[in-house]
């Protein structure tokens, strides 16, 4: 599932090629993408819009238009945006939408599992949209302070891993980068979020940033479906310290990595470096 580093990699690739371009023709073939809005209505509304900025909020790709509207794309499990450097698009049974730009190139949206969403917002609706979804601070921006993270975790009995997954503490962190950040911070994933000390929260904040920055530097992680818009795989999967590595040695202490469940998701940690009952 694409997380902040994967979505940011897509954004970085798309922005210089899409900003300033006009959407000439839009075809949405999967009605699930725009539900409950009919796909033809969204397609018609998008045609003629000019992209002024491609941005990102958490795991959302945000296409901001000259009109003040914005299209929010969430890739969910297997969504992917394709914009080949040259040549047209190859045939693809999982293609859900195609946008023809005014430079003659096509941007395609592909989604095998079909959980991805496209939401078209009117001018001024963006802030409310994210507020309703209780999206937390952008972890790579200045607002993600130890104080902000402390407030987001205060009084919460949920395991810290689950708290990181629900987007309120830090927008864009998912299963992979939560496990990697907790390992870096030497925090057990099942520790109650509200039980972390000031020092531990400071460590966690730094660890979240470091894990995400590493993911961006490696252009994201390709476990199955994720590709950048030109079809290239990420390389972060070669850098995992704990994620998916049950039984392999912890890179820090050599203890075999263990797997548990937290927040309904497979969760990997080092039982030596990440104690449930820290001294
Ligand atoms: Zn260890």
Short mmCIF file of C-alpha atoms and ligand atoms in Angstrom, two decimals:
data_model
loop_
_atom_site.label_atom_id
_atom_site.label_comp_id
_atom_site.label_asym_id
_atom_site.label_seq_id
_atom_site.Cartn_x
_atom_site.Cartn_y
_atom_site.Cartn_z
CA UNK A 1 0.00 0.00 0.00
CA UNK A 2 1.52 3.34 -0.98
CA UNK A 3 2.47 5.49 2.02
CA UNK A 4 3.89 9.00 2.22
CA UNK A 5 7.24 8.20 0.52
CA UNK A 6 5.57 6.40 -2.39
CA UNK A 7 2.98 9.13 -2.91
CA UNK A 8 5.66 11.82 -2.58
CA UNK A 9 7.78 10.05 -5.20
CA UNK A 10 4.82 10.02 -7.59
CA UNK A 11 4.16 13.69 -6.85
CA UNK A 12 7.78 14.68 -7.47
CA UNK A 13 7.76 12.92 -10.84
CA UNK A 14 4.38 14.27 -11.95
CA UNK A 15 4.65 17.90 -10.85
CA UNK A 16 7.12 19.21 -13.49
CA UNK A 17 5.32 17.37 -16.27
CA UNK A 18 1.74 18.18 -15.31
CA UNK A 19 1.85 21.68 -13.85
CA UNK A 20 0.57 24.18 -16.40
CA UNK A 21 -1.09 21.47 -18.51
CA UNK A 22 -4.78 21.49 -19.38
CA UNK A 23 -6.98 18.38 -19.14
CA UNK A 24 -8.28 17.96 -22.67
CA UNK A 25 -10.18 14.71 -22.35
CA UNK A 26 -11.04 12.66 -19.29
CA UNK A 27 -12.35 9.12 -19.37
CA UNK A 28 -13.29 7.38 -16.12
CA UNK A 29 -14.19 3.76 -16.76
CA UNK A 30 -14.67 2.58 -13.18
CA UNK A 31 -17.69 4.03 -11.34
CA UNK A 32 -16.19 2.97 -7.98
CA UNK A 33 -13.50 5.61 -8.40
CA UNK A 34 -15.86 8.58 -8.02
CA UNK A 35 -18.67 6.99 -6.00
CA UNK A 36 -21.23 8.33 -5.10
CA UNK A 37 -20.75 10.82 -7.95
CA UNK A 38 -21.34 9.40 -11.45
CA UNK A 39 -18.02 9.06 -13.32
CA UNK A 40 -19.32 10.88 -16.43
CA UNK A 41 -20.18 13.95 -14.33
CA UNK A 42 -16.73 14.09 -12.74
CA UNK A 43 -15.04 13.51 -16.10
CA UNK A 44 -17.05 16.33 -17.68
CA UNK A 45 -16.27 18.66 -14.77
CA UNK A 46 -12.54 17.95 -15.07
CA UNK A 47 -12.30 18.57 -18.81
CA UNK A 48 -10.85 22.00 -19.54
CA UNK A 49 -9.28 22.42 -16.08
CA UNK A 50 -5.66 23.57 -15.95
CA UNK A 51 -3.34 22.08 -13.32
CA UNK A 52 -1.47 24.76 -11.40
CA UNK A 53 0.07 22.54 -8.75
CA UNK A 54 0.51 18.88 -7.88
CA UNK A 55 0.80 18.62 -4.10
CA UNK A 56 0.38 16.00 -1.42
CA UNK A 57 -1.34 15.80 1.96
CA UNK A 58 -0.69 12.58 3.91
CA UNK A 59 -1.28 9.80 1.40
CA UNK A 60 -3.44 12.00 -0.85
CA UNK A 61 -2.23 13.30 -4.19
CA UNK A 62 -3.77 16.73 -4.72
CA UNK A 63 -4.18 18.16 -8.22
CA UNK A 64 -4.91 21.87 -7.77
CA UNK A 65 -6.62 23.61 -10.68
CA UNK A 66 -6.64 27.19 -11.94
CA UNK A 67 -10.36 27.41 -11.08
CA UNK A 68 -9.62 26.80 -7.38
CA UNK A 69 -11.04 23.29 -7.51
CA UNK A 70 -8.90 20.31 -6.61
CA UNK A 71 -8.91 16.62 -7.37
CA UNK A 72 -7.91 14.40 -4.46
CA UNK A 73 -6.58 11.01 -5.46
CA UNK A 74 -6.10 8.33 -2.80
CA UNK A 75 -4.34 5.24 -4.10
CA UNK A 76 -5.44 2.98 -1.19
CA UNK A 77 -4.14 -0.59 -1.74
CA UNK A 78 -2.99 -0.80 -5.33
CA UNK A 79 -3.66 2.51 -7.06
CA UNK A 80 -1.00 3.81 -9.42
CA UNK A 81 -0.53 6.80 -11.72
CA UNK A 82 1.19 6.24 -15.05
CA UNK A 83 2.73 8.86 -17.30
CA UNK A 84 5.27 7.17 -19.60
CA UNK A 85 8.26 9.36 -20.54
CA UNK A 86 7.68 8.52 -24.19
CA UNK A 87 5.32 6.44 -26.28
CA UNK A 88 1.67 5.74 -25.58
CA UNK A 89 0.08 3.58 -22.92
CA UNK A 90 0.18 -0.19 -23.29
CA UNK A 91 -3.11 -2.11 -23.03
CA UNK A 92 -3.99 -2.74 -19.36
CA UNK A 93 -7.02 -4.60 -17.95
CA UNK A 94 -6.65 -2.71 -14.64
CA UNK A 95 -6.81 0.78 -16.12
CA UNK A 96 -9.61 2.78 -14.44
CA UNK A 97 -9.19 6.21 -15.99
CA UNK A 98 -7.22 8.07 -18.66
CA UNK A 99 -6.59 11.81 -18.89
CA UNK A 100 -5.39 13.32 -22.16
CA UNK A 101 -3.30 16.44 -21.58
CA UNK A 102 -2.96 19.41 -23.94
CA UNK A 103 0.59 18.31 -24.85
CA UNK A 104 -0.90 15.14 -26.33
CA UNK A 105 0.35 12.84 -23.56
CA UNK A 106 -1.86 10.51 -21.52
CA UNK A 107 -1.95 10.08 -17.75
CA UNK A 108 -3.48 6.77 -16.72
CA UNK A 109 -4.85 5.60 -13.40
CA UNK A 110 -4.45 1.88 -12.74
CA UNK A 111 -5.86 0.01 -9.75
CA UNK A 112 -5.95 -3.77 -9.43
CA UNK A 113 -8.00 -3.98 -6.20
CA UNK A 114 -10.14 -0.90 -7.00
CA UNK A 115 -10.16 0.69 -3.53
CA UNK A 116 -8.69 3.97 -4.79
CA UNK A 117 -10.81 7.14 -4.82
CA UNK A 118 -11.07 10.36 -6.81
CA UNK A 119 -12.79 13.27 -5.06
CA UNK A 120 -13.36 16.55 -6.88
CA UNK A 121 -13.61 19.45 -4.44
CA UNK A 122 -14.94 22.94 -5.06
CA UNK A 123 -12.79 25.97 -4.16
CA UNK A 124 -12.33 26.35 -0.39
CA UNK A 125 -13.37 22.78 0.48
CA UNK A 126 -9.89 21.34 0.91
CA UNK A 127 -9.30 22.25 4.54
CA UNK A 128 -12.65 20.87 5.73
CA UNK A 129 -12.11 17.68 3.80
CA UNK A 130 -8.93 16.91 5.73
CA UNK A 131 -10.33 18.21 9.04
CA UNK A 132 -13.30 15.82 8.80
CA UNK A 133 -10.87 12.95 8.24
CA UNK A 134 -8.82 14.11 11.26
CA UNK A 135 -5.63 14.15 9.27
CA UNK A 136 -2.69 14.99 11.54
CA UNK A 137 0.48 17.01 10.96
CA UNK A 138 2.66 16.52 7.90
CA UNK A 139 5.58 14.66 9.49
CA UNK A 140 8.23 16.27 7.29
CA UNK A 141 7.04 19.80 7.90
CA UNK A 142 7.76 22.25 10.69
CA UNK A 143 4.44 21.74 12.46
CA UNK A 144 5.42 18.17 13.36
CA UNK A 145 6.99 19.08 16.68
CA UNK A 146 7.51 16.92 19.75
CA UNK A 147 4.78 18.98 21.35
CA UNK A 148 2.31 18.28 18.52
CA UNK A 149 3.10 14.56 18.66
CA UNK A 150 2.72 14.56 22.44
CA UNK A 151 -0.72 16.14 22.16
CA UNK A 152 -1.78 13.67 19.50
CA UNK A 153 -0.82 10.68 21.67
CA UNK A 154 -1.90 12.03 25.06
CA UNK A 155 -4.29 9.80 26.99
CA UNK A 156 -4.53 7.24 24.21
CA UNK A 157 -4.63 3.61 25.28
CA UNK A 158 -4.31 2.19 21.77
CA UNK A 159 -0.97 0.56 20.95
CA UNK A 160 1.48 3.12 19.56
CA UNK A 161 1.57 1.18 16.28
CA UNK A 162 -2.22 1.50 15.89
CA UNK A 163 -2.06 5.18 16.83
CA UNK A 164 0.48 5.79 14.08
CA UNK A 165 -1.68 4.00 11.50
CA UNK A 166 -4.83 6.09 12.12
CA UNK A 167 -3.23 9.26 10.58
CA UNK A 168 -4.10 11.59 13.47
CA UNK A 169 -0.58 11.71 14.92
CA UNK A 170 1.26 11.94 11.60
CA UNK A 171 -0.37 12.00 8.16
CA UNK A 172 0.96 9.53 5.62
CA UNK A 173 2.55 6.92 7.91
CA UNK A 174 1.37 3.37 7.12
CA UNK A 175 2.32 -0.15 8.06
CA UNK A 176 5.85 -0.22 6.66
CA UNK A 177 7.10 3.13 7.89
CA UNK A 178 5.39 2.76 11.29
CA UNK A 179 7.34 -0.46 11.95
CA UNK A 180 10.58 1.05 10.69
CA UNK A 181 10.10 4.20 12.78
CA UNK A 182 9.29 2.24 15.97
CA UNK A 183 12.42 0.12 15.47
CA UNK A 184 14.54 3.24 14.99
CA UNK A 185 13.02 4.76 18.15
CA UNK A 186 13.47 1.45 20.07
CA UNK A 187 9.78 1.40 21.02
CA UNK A 188 7.65 -1.75 21.27
CA UNK A 189 4.69 -1.50 18.87
CA UNK A 190 2.21 -2.60 21.56
CA UNK A 191 3.15 0.09 24.09
CA UNK A 192 0.03 2.16 24.90
CA UNK A 193 0.43 5.40 22.92
CA UNK A 194 -0.30 7.56 25.97
CA UNK A 195 2.40 5.82 28.08
CA UNK A 196 5.37 7.18 26.11
CA UNK A 197 7.71 9.46 28.05
CA UNK A 198 8.79 12.88 26.75
CA UNK A 199 12.15 11.41 25.75
CA UNK A 200 10.52 8.53 23.90
CA UNK A 201 8.21 10.86 21.99
CA UNK A 202 11.17 13.02 20.96
CA UNK A 203 12.92 9.86 19.74
CA UNK A 204 9.81 8.72 17.89
CA UNK A 205 9.43 12.04 16.11
CA UNK A 206 12.99 11.89 14.82
CA UNK A 207 12.55 8.23 13.88
CA UNK A 208 9.37 8.86 11.88
CA UNK A 209 11.15 11.57 9.91
CA UNK A 210 14.23 9.44 9.33
CA UNK A 211 12.19 6.43 8.15
CA UNK A 212 10.11 8.54 5.75
CA UNK A 213 13.16 10.40 4.41
CA UNK A 214 14.90 7.11 3.73
CA UNK A 215 11.79 5.93 1.88
CA UNK A 216 11.75 9.06 -0.28
CA UNK A 217 15.49 8.79 -0.97
CA UNK A 218 14.91 5.22 -2.25
CA UNK A 219 11.85 6.29 -4.33
CA UNK A 220 9.49 4.22 -2.18
CA UNK A 221 9.11 0.50 -1.58
CA UNK A 222 7.93 -1.91 -4.26
CA UNK A 223 6.55 -5.05 -2.66
CA UNK A 224 4.07 -5.83 -5.42
CA UNK A 225 2.23 -3.14 -7.34
CA UNK A 226 3.89 0.16 -6.58
CA UNK A 227 5.70 1.83 -9.50
CA UNK A 228 6.58 5.44 -10.19
CA UNK A 229 4.74 7.15 -13.09
CA UNK A 230 7.36 5.88 -15.55
CA UNK A 231 6.98 2.29 -14.36
CA UNK A 232 10.12 2.11 -12.24
CA UNK A 233 10.24 0.16 -8.98
CA UNK A 234 11.26 1.72 -5.68
CA UNK A 235 14.29 0.43 -3.76
CA UNK A 236 13.24 0.95 -0.15
CA UNK A 237 12.34 -2.76 0.20
CA UNK A 238 16.11 -3.48 0.20
CA UNK A 239 16.57 -1.24 3.24
CA UNK A 240 13.99 -2.60 5.68
CA UNK A 241 15.35 -3.09 9.18
CA UNK A 242 12.37 -5.04 10.54
CA UNK A 243 9.40 -4.91 8.15
CA UNK A 244 8.68 -8.40 6.74
CA UNK A 245 11.92 -9.79 8.26
CA UNK A 246 10.61 -12.28 10.88
CA UNK A 247 13.41 -14.63 11.98
CA UNK A 248 16.17 -12.54 10.43
CA UNK A 249 18.72 -10.80 12.69
CA UNK A 250 18.06 -7.27 13.98
CA UNK A 251 20.60 -5.02 12.19
CA UNK A 252 21.37 -3.37 15.55
CA UNK A 253 21.71 -6.30 17.97
CA UNK A 254 21.41 -9.55 16.00
CA UNK A 255 18.33 -10.83 17.88
CA UNK A 256 15.84 -12.55 15.52
CA UNK A 257 13.04 -10.18 14.46
CA UNK A 258 9.57 -11.23 15.66
CA UNK A 259 6.16 -10.73 14.14
CA UNK A 260 3.01 -9.77 16.03
CA UNK A 261 -0.24 -7.97 15.20
CA UNK A 262 -1.15 -4.39 16.07
CA UNK A 263 -3.98 -2.26 14.77
CA UNK A 264 -5.11 -5.33 12.77
CA UNK A 265 -1.87 -5.37 10.78
CA UNK A 266 1.20 -7.60 10.67
CA UNK A 267 3.85 -5.89 12.77
CA UNK A 268 7.57 -6.61 12.97
CA UNK A 269 9.92 -5.64 15.80
CA UNK A 270 13.09 -6.60 17.64
CA UNK A 271 12.21 -8.14 21.05
CA UNK A 272 15.58 -7.04 22.45
CA UNK A 273 15.75 -3.40 21.25
CA UNK A 274 12.01 -2.77 21.60
CA UNK A 275 10.88 -3.78 25.09
CA UNK A 276 7.27 -3.82 26.17
CA UNK A 277 8.34 -2.99 29.73
CA UNK A 278 11.22 -0.56 29.37
CA UNK A 279 13.38 -0.25 32.46
ZN1 LIG B 1 17.63 -5.42 18.13
#
